[in-house]
Amino acid sequence: MAASPETAPTQGVETVLQVLGGKWKVLILWHLLSTTLRYGALRRLMPDITEKMLIRQLRELERDGIIARISYPSVPPRVEYRMTTYGHSLSPILDALCHWGWCHLQHQQAGLRSERAGGTNLRASDSESVPGVVVQSEMPNS
């Protein structure tokens, strides 16, 4: 029987990190979210990943039931990858991560603007320009 959230509160997050952890898995899933892609197309979409790492990440995602590998008996061999129905359950999570990423970029840019203007901390009013980002107000000076 699995541990309950009360006895193992981090087990859910640890499981997510085990399945989706690493530099490339989320990006692979993002590319496969709305389409089926051949291996070569995935390689071209992610030129910085090594062939060995891409194969490893694809195998792990397939093992976990997140993606499916479709092999066609042809010469040369043709292999495609697609999200499984189970894998598509990650869609809202991937969308949320993408949205957070854009918000984070805006947050960083706001911080750079603040630094250039002579300040180093964001004020609570700066959060208005960064949708979805909550900035805690500064601590009062003692």
mmCIF file of C-alpha atoms in Angstrom:
data_model
loop_
_atom_site.group_PDB
_atom_site.id
_atom_site.type_symbol
_atom_site.label_atom_id
_atom_site.label_comp_id
_atom_site.label_asym_id
_atom_site.label_seq_id
_atom_site.Cartn_x
_atom_site.Cartn_y
_atom_site.Cartn_z
ATOM 1 C CA MET A 1 0.000 0.000 0.000
ATOM 2 C CA ALA A 2 1.334 3.465 -0.919
ATOM 3 C CA ALA A 3 2.132 5.983 1.781
ATOM 4 C CA SER A 4 -0.495 8.633 2.407
ATOM 5 C CA PRO A 5 0.190 12.342 1.818
ATOM 6 C CA GLU A 6 0.084 12.814 5.589
ATOM 7 C CA THR A 7 2.930 10.334 6.243
ATOM 8 C CA ALA A 8 4.999 11.112 3.146
ATOM 9 C CA PRO A 9 4.118 14.666 2.083
ATOM 10 C CA THR A 10 6.928 14.932 -0.481
ATOM 11 C CA GLN A 11 6.393 11.569 -2.162
ATOM 12 C CA GLY A 12 4.225 13.060 -4.916
ATOM 13 C CA VAL A 13 6.814 15.697 -5.818
ATOM 14 C CA GLU A 14 9.610 13.131 -5.606
ATOM 15 C CA THR A 15 7.713 10.891 -8.012
ATOM 16 C CA VAL A 16 7.222 13.763 -10.464
ATOM 17 C CA LEU A 17 10.941 14.532 -10.320
ATOM 18 C CA GLN A 18 11.763 10.864 -10.865
ATOM 19 C CA VAL A 19 9.541 10.666 -13.955
ATOM 20 C CA LEU A 20 10.080 14.155 -15.423
ATOM 21 C CA GLY A 21 13.416 15.126 -13.896
ATOM 22 C CA GLY A 22 16.373 16.152 -15.945
ATOM 23 C CA LYS A 23 17.052 18.820 -18.496
ATOM 24 C CA TRP A 24 15.295 17.304 -21.509
ATOM 25 C CA LYS A 25 12.159 15.344 -20.608
ATOM 26 C CA VAL A 26 9.812 18.303 -20.230
ATOM 27 C CA LEU A 27 11.059 19.761 -23.517
ATOM 28 C CA ILE A 28 10.572 16.405 -25.279
ATOM 29 C CA LEU A 29 7.023 16.220 -23.923
ATOM 30 C CA TRP A 30 6.327 19.812 -24.966
ATOM 31 C CA HIS A 31 7.276 18.947 -28.547
ATOM 32 C CA LEU A 32 5.131 15.787 -28.505
ATOM 33 C CA LEU A 33 2.140 17.430 -26.833
ATOM 34 C CA SER A 34 0.205 18.116 -30.013
ATOM 35 C CA THR A 35 1.854 15.952 -32.636
ATOM 36 C CA THR A 36 3.612 12.694 -33.428
ATOM 37 C CA LEU A 37 7.264 13.151 -34.346
ATOM 38 C CA ARG A 38 9.937 11.003 -35.872
ATOM 39 C CA TYR A 39 13.194 10.565 -34.019
ATOM 40 C CA GLY A 40 15.085 12.770 -36.495
ATOM 41 C CA ALA A 41 12.565 15.586 -36.107
ATOM 42 C CA LEU A 42 13.005 15.506 -32.329
ATOM 43 C CA ARG A 43 16.786 15.680 -32.793
ATOM 44 C CA ARG A 44 16.436 18.736 -35.033
ATOM 45 C CA LEU A 45 14.098 20.462 -32.561
ATOM 46 C CA MET A 46 16.662 19.982 -29.774
ATOM 47 C CA PRO A 47 20.097 20.377 -31.378
ATOM 48 C CA ASP A 48 21.931 20.620 -28.031
ATOM 49 C CA ILE A 49 20.914 17.160 -26.785
ATOM 50 C CA THR A 50 23.253 14.281 -27.565
ATOM 51 C CA GLU A 51 21.929 11.259 -29.415
ATOM 52 C CA LYS A 52 22.694 9.033 -26.426
ATOM 53 C CA MET A 53 20.786 11.314 -24.036
ATOM 54 C CA LEU A 54 17.779 11.654 -26.340
ATOM 55 C CA ILE A 55 17.511 7.874 -26.709
ATOM 56 C CA ARG A 56 17.831 7.440 -22.934
ATOM 57 C CA GLN A 57 15.182 10.056 -22.152
ATOM 58 C CA LEU A 58 12.779 8.628 -24.756
ATOM 59 C CA ARG A 59 13.216 5.112 -23.343
ATOM 60 C CA GLU A 60 12.539 6.303 -19.803
ATOM 61 C CA LEU A 61 9.411 8.211 -20.862
ATOM 62 C CA GLU A 62 8.240 5.132 -22.780
ATOM 63 C CA ARG A 63 8.953 2.889 -19.773
ATOM 64 C CA ASP A 64 6.826 5.174 -17.579
ATOM 65 C CA GLY A 65 3.932 5.057 -20.061
ATOM 66 C CA ILE A 66 4.140 8.765 -20.902
ATOM 67 C CA ILE A 67 5.009 8.318 -24.583
ATOM 68 C CA ALA A 68 4.620 5.525 -27.111
ATOM 69 C CA ARG A 69 7.240 4.414 -29.620
ATOM 70 C CA ILE A 70 5.861 3.321 -32.984
ATOM 71 C CA SER A 71 8.277 1.354 -35.140
ATOM 72 C CA TYR A 72 7.536 0.770 -38.821
ATOM 73 C CA PRO A 73 9.158 -2.156 -40.656
ATOM 74 C CA SER A 74 10.807 -0.256 -43.477
ATOM 75 C CA VAL A 75 14.225 0.430 -44.902
ATOM 76 C CA PRO A 76 15.574 2.655 -43.524
ATOM 77 C CA PRO A 77 13.868 2.019 -40.171
ATOM 78 C CA ARG A 78 11.179 4.561 -39.296
ATOM 79 C CA VAL A 79 10.361 5.308 -35.667
ATOM 80 C CA GLU A 80 7.809 7.802 -34.366
ATOM 81 C CA TYR A 81 6.991 8.997 -30.892
ATOM 82 C CA ARG A 82 3.686 10.278 -29.542
ATOM 83 C CA MET A 83 2.105 11.051 -26.207
ATOM 84 C CA THR A 84 -0.031 8.307 -24.733
ATOM 85 C CA THR A 85 -3.474 9.018 -23.320
ATOM 86 C CA TYR A 86 -1.870 8.821 -19.881
ATOM 87 C CA GLY A 87 0.885 11.183 -21.030
ATOM 88 C CA HIS A 88 -1.694 13.710 -22.172
ATOM 89 C CA SER A 89 -2.767 14.013 -18.526
ATOM 90 C CA LEU A 90 0.413 16.113 -18.172
ATOM 91 C CA SER A 91 -0.923 18.715 -20.628
ATOM 92 C CA PRO A 92 -2.223 21.189 -18.014
ATOM 93 C CA ILE A 93 1.015 20.810 -16.057
ATOM 94 C CA LEU A 94 3.147 21.481 -19.140
ATOM 95 C CA ASP A 95 0.959 24.487 -20.005
ATOM 96 C CA ALA A 96 1.365 25.804 -16.446
ATOM 97 C CA LEU A 97 5.147 25.338 -16.594
ATOM 98 C CA CYS A 98 5.293 27.213 -19.897
ATOM 99 C CA HIS A 99 3.172 30.042 -18.495
ATOM 100 C CA TRP A 100 5.344 30.224 -15.375
ATOM 101 C CA GLY A 101 8.450 30.341 -17.582
ATOM 102 C CA TRP A 102 7.130 33.371 -19.466
ATOM 103 C CA CYS A 103 6.178 35.042 -16.177
ATOM 104 C CA HIS A 104 9.637 34.327 -14.816
ATOM 105 C CA LEU A 105 11.260 35.949 -17.861
ATOM 106 C CA GLN A 106 9.112 39.039 -17.280
ATOM 107 C CA HIS A 107 10.048 38.952 -13.598
ATOM 108 C CA GLN A 108 13.748 38.860 -14.484
ATOM 109 C CA GLN A 109 13.346 41.723 -16.951
ATOM 110 C CA ALA A 110 11.508 43.764 -14.324
ATOM 111 C CA GLY A 111 14.372 43.086 -11.913
ATOM 112 C CA LEU A 112 16.924 44.237 -14.482
ATOM 113 C CA ARG A 113 14.921 47.417 -15.109
ATOM 114 C CA SER A 114 14.790 48.003 -11.350
ATOM 115 C CA GLU A 115 18.558 47.510 -11.029
ATOM 116 C CA ARG A 116 19.219 49.939 -13.882
ATOM 117 C CA ALA A 117 16.978 52.491 -12.162
ATOM 118 C CA GLY A 118 19.084 52.255 -9.006
ATOM 119 C CA GLY A 119 17.089 49.740 -6.968
ATOM 120 C CA THR A 120 17.785 46.086 -6.428
ATOM 121 C CA ASN A 121 14.497 44.907 -4.930
ATOM 122 C CA LEU A 122 11.099 44.678 -6.565
ATOM 123 C CA ARG A 123 8.309 46.569 -4.896
ATOM 124 C CA ALA A 124 4.881 45.020 -4.451
ATOM 125 C CA SER A 125 3.546 47.369 -7.158
ATOM 126 C CA ASP A 126 6.020 45.841 -9.670
ATOM 127 C CA SER A 127 4.116 42.557 -9.540
ATOM 128 C CA GLU A 128 1.253 44.164 -11.483
ATOM 129 C CA SER A 129 3.339 43.932 -14.664
ATOM 130 C CA VAL A 130 4.072 40.246 -14.064
ATOM 131 C CA PRO A 131 0.842 38.239 -14.310
ATOM 132 C CA GLY A 132 0.747 35.204 -12.071
ATOM 133 C CA VAL A 133 3.781 36.254 -10.018
ATOM 134 C CA VAL A 134 3.248 37.241 -6.401
ATOM 135 C CA VAL A 135 5.983 39.411 -4.965
ATOM 136 C CA GLN A 136 6.155 39.691 -1.186
ATOM 137 C CA SER A 137 6.458 43.226 0.110
ATOM 138 C CA GLU A 138 9.780 44.255 1.552
ATOM 139 C CA MET A 139 10.488 43.851 5.246
ATOM 140 C CA PRO A 140 10.324 47.155 7.155
ATOM 141 C CA ASN A 141 13.688 48.473 8.339
ATOM 142 C CA SER A 142 14.233 48.049 12.053
#
